[in-house]
PDB file of C-alpha atoms in Angstrom:
ATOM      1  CA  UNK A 221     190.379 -42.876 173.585  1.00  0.00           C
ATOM      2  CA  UNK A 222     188.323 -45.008 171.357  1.00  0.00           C
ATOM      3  CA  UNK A 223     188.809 -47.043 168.280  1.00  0.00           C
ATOM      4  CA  UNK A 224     186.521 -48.373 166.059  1.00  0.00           C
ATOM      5  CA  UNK A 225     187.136 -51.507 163.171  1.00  0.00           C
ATOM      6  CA  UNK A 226     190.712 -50.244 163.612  1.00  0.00           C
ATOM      7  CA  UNK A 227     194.089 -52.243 162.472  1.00  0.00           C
ATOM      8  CA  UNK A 228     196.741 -53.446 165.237  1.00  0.00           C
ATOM      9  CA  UNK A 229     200.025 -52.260 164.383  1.00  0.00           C
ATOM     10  CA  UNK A 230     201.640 -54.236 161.641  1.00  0.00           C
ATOM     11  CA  UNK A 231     204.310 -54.847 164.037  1.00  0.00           C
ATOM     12  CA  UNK A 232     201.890 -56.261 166.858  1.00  0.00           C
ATOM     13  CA  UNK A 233     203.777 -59.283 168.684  1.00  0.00           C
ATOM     14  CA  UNK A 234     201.796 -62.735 168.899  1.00  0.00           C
ATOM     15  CA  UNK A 235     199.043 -61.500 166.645  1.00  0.00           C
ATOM     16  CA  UNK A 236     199.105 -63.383 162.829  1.00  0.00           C
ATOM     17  CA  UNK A 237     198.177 -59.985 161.186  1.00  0.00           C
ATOM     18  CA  UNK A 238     196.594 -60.553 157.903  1.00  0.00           C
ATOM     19  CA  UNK A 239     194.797 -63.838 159.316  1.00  0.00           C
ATOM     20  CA  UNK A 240     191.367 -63.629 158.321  1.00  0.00           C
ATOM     21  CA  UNK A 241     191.690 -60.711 156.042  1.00  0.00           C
ATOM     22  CA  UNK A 242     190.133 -60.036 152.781  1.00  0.00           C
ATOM     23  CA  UNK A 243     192.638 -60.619 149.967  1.00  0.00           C
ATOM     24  CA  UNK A 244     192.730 -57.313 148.749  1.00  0.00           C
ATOM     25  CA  UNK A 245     193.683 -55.978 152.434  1.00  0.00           C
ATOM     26  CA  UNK A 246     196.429 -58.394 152.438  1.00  0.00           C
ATOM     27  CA  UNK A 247     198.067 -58.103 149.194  1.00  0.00           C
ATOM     28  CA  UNK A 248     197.479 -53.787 150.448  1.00  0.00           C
ATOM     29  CA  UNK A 249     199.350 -55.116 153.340  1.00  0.00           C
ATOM     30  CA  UNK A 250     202.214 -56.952 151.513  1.00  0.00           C
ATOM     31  CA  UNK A 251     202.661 -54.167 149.163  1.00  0.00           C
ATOM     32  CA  UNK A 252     202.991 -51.640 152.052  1.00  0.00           C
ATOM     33  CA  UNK A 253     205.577 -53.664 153.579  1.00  0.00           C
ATOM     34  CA  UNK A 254     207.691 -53.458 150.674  1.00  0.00           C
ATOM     35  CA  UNK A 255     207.650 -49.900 150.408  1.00  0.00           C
ATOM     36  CA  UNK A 256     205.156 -47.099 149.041  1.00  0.00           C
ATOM     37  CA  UNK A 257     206.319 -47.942 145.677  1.00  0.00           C
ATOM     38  CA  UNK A 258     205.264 -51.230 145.502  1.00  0.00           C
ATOM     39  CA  UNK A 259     202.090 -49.710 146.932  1.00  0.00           C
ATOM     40  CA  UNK A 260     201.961 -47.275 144.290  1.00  0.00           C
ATOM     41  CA  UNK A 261     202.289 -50.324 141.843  1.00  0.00           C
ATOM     42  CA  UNK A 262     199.758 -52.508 143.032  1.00  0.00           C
ATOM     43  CA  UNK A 263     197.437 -49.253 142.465  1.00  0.00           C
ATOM     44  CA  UNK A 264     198.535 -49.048 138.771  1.00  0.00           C
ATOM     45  CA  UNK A 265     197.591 -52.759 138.668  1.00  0.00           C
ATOM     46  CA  UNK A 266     193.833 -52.524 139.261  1.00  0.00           C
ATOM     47  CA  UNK A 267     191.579 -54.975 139.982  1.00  0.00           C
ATOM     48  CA  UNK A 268     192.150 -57.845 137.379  1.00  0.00           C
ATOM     49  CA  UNK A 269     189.124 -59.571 138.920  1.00  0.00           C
ATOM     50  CA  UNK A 270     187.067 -56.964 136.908  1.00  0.00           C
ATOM     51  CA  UNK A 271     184.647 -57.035 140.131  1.00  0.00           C
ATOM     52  CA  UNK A 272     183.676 -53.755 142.211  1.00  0.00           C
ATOM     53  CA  UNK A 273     185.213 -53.630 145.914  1.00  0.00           C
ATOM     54  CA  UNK A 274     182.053 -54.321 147.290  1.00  0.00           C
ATOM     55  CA  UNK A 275     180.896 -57.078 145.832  1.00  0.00           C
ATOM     56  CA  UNK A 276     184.301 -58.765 147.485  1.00  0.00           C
ATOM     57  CA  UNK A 277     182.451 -58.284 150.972  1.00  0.00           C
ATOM     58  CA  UNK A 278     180.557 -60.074 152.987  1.00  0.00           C
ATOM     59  CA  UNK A 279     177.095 -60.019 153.118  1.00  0.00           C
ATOM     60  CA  UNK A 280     176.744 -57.743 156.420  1.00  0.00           C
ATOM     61  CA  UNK A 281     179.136 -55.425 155.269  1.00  0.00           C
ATOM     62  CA  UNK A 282     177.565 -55.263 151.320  1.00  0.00           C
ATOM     63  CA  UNK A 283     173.991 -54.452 153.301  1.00  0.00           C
ATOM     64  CA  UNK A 284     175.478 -51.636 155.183  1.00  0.00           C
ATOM     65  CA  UNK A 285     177.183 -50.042 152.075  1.00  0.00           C
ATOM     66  CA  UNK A 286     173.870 -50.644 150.230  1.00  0.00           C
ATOM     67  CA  UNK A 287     171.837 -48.067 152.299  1.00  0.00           C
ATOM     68  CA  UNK A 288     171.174 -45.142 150.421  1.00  0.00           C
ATOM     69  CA  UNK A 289     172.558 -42.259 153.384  1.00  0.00           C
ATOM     70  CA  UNK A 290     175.997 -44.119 153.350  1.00  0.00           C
ATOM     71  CA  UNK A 291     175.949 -45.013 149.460  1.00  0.00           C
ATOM     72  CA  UNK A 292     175.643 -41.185 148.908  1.00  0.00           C
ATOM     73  CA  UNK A 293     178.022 -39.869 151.556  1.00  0.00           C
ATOM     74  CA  UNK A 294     181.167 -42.709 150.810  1.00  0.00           C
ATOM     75  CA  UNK A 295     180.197 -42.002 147.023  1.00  0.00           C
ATOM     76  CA  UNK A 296     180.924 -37.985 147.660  1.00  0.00           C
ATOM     77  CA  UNK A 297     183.631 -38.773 149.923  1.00  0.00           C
ATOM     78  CA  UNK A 298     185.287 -41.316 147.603  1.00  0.00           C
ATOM     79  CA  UNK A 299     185.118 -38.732 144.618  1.00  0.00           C
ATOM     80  CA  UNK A 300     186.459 -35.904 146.536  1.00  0.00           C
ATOM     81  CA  UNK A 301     189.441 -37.970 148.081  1.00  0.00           C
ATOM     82  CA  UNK A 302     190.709 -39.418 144.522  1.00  0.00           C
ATOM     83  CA  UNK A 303     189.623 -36.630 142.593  1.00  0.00           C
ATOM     84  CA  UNK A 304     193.767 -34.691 142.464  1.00  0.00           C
ATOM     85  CA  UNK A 305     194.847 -38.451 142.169  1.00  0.00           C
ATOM     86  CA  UNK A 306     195.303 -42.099 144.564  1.00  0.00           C
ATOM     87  CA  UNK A 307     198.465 -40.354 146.314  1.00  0.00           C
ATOM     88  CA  UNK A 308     196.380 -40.091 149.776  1.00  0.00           C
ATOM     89  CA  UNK A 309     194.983 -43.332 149.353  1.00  0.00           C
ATOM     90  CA  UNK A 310     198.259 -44.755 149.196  1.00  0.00           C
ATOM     91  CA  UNK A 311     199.608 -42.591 151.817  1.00  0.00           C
ATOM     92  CA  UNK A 312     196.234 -43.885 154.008  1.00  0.00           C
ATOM     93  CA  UNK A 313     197.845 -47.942 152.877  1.00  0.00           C
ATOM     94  CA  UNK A 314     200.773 -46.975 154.413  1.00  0.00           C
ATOM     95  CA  UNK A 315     199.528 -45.841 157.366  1.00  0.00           C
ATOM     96  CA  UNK A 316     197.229 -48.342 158.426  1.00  0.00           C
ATOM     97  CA  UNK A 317     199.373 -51.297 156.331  1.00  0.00           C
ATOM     98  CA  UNK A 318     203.279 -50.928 156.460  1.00  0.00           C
ATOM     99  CA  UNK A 319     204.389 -48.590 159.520  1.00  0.00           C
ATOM    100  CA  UNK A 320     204.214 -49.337 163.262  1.00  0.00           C
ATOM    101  CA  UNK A 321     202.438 -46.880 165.316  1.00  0.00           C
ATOM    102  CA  UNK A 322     205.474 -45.565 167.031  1.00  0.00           C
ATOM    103  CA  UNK A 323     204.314 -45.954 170.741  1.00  0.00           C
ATOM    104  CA  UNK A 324     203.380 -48.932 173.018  1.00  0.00           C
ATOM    105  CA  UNK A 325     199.853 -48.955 173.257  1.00  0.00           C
ATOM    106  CA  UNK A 326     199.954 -50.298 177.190  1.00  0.00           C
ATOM    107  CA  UNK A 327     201.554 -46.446 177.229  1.00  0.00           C
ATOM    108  CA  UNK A 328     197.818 -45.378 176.843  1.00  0.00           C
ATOM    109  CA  UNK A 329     196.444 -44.471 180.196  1.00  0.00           C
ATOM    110  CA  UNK A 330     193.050 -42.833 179.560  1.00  0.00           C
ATOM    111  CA  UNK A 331     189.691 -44.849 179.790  1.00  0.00           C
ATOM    112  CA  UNK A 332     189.296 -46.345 176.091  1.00  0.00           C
ATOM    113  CA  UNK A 333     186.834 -47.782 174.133  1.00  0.00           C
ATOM    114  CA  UNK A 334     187.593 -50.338 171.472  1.00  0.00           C
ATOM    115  CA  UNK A 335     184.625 -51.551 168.859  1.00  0.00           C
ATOM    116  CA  UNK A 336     184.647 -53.417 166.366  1.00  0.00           C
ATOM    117  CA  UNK A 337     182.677 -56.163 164.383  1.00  0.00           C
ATOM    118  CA  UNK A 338     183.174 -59.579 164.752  1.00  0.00           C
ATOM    119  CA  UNK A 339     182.022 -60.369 160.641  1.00  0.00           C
ATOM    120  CA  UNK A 340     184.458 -58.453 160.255  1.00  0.00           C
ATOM    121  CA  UNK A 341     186.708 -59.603 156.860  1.00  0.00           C
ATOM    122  CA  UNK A 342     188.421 -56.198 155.915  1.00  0.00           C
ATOM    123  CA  UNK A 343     190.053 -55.853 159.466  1.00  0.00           C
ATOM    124  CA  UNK A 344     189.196 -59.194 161.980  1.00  0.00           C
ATOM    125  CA  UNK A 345     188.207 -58.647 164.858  1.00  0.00           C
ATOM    126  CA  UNK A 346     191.349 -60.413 166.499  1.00  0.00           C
ATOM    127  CA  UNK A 347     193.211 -56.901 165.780  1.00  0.00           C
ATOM    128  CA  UNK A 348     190.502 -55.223 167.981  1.00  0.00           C
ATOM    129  CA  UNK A 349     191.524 -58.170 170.755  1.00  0.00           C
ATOM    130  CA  UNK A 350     194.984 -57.534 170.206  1.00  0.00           C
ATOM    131  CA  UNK A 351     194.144 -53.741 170.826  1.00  0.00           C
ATOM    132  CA  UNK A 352     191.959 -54.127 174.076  1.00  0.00           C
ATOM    133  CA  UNK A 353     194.926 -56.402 175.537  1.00  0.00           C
ATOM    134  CA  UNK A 354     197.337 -54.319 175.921  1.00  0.00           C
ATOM    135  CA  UNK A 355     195.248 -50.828 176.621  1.00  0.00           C
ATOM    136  CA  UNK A 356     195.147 -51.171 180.371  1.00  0.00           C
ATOM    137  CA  UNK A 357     191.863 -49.063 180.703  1.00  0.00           C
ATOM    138  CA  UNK A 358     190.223 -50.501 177.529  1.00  0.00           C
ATOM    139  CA  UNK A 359     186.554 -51.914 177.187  1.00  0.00           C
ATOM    140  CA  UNK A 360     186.133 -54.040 174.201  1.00  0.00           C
ATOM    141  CA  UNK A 361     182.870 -53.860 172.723  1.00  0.00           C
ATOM    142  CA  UNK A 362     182.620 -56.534 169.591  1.00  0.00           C
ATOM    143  CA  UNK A 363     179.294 -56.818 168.007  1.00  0.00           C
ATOM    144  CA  UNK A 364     178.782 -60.309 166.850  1.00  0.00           C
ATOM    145  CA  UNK A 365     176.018 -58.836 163.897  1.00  0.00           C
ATOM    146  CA  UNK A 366     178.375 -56.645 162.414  1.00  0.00           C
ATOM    147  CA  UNK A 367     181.219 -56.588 160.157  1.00  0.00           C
ATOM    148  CA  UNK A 368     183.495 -53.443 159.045  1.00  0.00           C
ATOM    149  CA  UNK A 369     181.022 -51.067 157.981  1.00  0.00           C
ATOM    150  CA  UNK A 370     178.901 -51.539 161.336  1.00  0.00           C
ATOM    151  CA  UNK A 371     181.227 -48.524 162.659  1.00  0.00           C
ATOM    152  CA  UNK A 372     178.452 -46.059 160.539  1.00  0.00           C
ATOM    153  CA  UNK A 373     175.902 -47.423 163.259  1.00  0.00           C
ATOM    154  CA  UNK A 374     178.414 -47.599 166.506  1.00  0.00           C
ATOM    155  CA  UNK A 375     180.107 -44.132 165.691  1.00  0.00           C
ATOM    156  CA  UNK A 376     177.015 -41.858 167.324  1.00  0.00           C
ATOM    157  CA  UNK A 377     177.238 -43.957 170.821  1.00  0.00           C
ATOM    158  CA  UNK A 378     181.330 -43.917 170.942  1.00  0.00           C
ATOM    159  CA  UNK A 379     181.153 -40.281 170.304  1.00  0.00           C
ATOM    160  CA  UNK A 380     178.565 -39.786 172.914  1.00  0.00           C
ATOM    161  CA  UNK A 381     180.479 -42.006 175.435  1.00  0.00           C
ATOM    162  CA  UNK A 382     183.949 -39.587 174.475  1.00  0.00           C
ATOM    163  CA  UNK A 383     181.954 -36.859 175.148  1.00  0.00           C
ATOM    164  CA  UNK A 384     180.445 -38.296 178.244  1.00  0.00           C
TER     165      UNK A 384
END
């Protein structure tokens, strides 16, 4: 099993959940908790900041997003995934914001990986800690150069180390 920049479960005991979070992730977060309609709601809202989602990131996270290879596949894969409408996007908010996973995670037996970036402002890397505490077999592996988007470089060496 393996994770990489992935969210705790909004339900995860003794972790502050939205500490250390980018402000649009937690008002995502908020909104999910109230229900898909208030999700659906903050999505009709916009951003009111007038300012793209990437200029809200960090540095290491806006240099990642900046190289060409990922510019052009999340540009094709953002298109595609909006393109009949923001219902899946809000269905992925819910997901990953407002439901609990459904399962205790110390439930997990097999060997497990869990990365993530330490920069990291869309999910902290405390949800990562959270994750690796309570996966008995789990191996943490937080990179202290990279934020969210450092998953594009980490993804080739989890997936060889699945297939391992």
């Amino acid at each position: 099993m393996a994770t990489l920049a992935s969210p705790a479960p909004v339900d995860a005991e003794g972790l502050e959940w939205g500490a250390g979070m980018m402000e649009s992730n937690r008002r995502s977060s908020a909104a999910a908790l109230r229900g898909r309609e208030a999700l659906v709601e903050l999505f009709a809202q916009g951003d009111e900041e007038g300012q793209s989602p990437a200029s809200l990131l960090p540095a290491a996270e806006q240099a990642v997003l900046a190289r060409p290879e990922v510019r052009a596949m999340l540009g094709a894969a953002f298109a595609e995934a909006v393109r009949p409408g923001k219902d899946g996007w809000i269905d992925d908010e819910m997901a990953l914001y407002g439901l609990p996973w459904g399962f205790d995670p110390a439930a997990i037996s097999a060997p497990a990986r869990v990365w993530h970036g330490e920069l990291d402002t869309v999910i902290p890397v405390t949800h990562a800690r959270w994750i690796a505490a309570r996966v008995p077999a789990a191996e943490l592996l937080a990179d202290p150069e990279a934020g969210h988007a450092g998953h594009f470089a980490a993804t080739p060496d989890i997936l060889r180390w699945l297939l391992g």
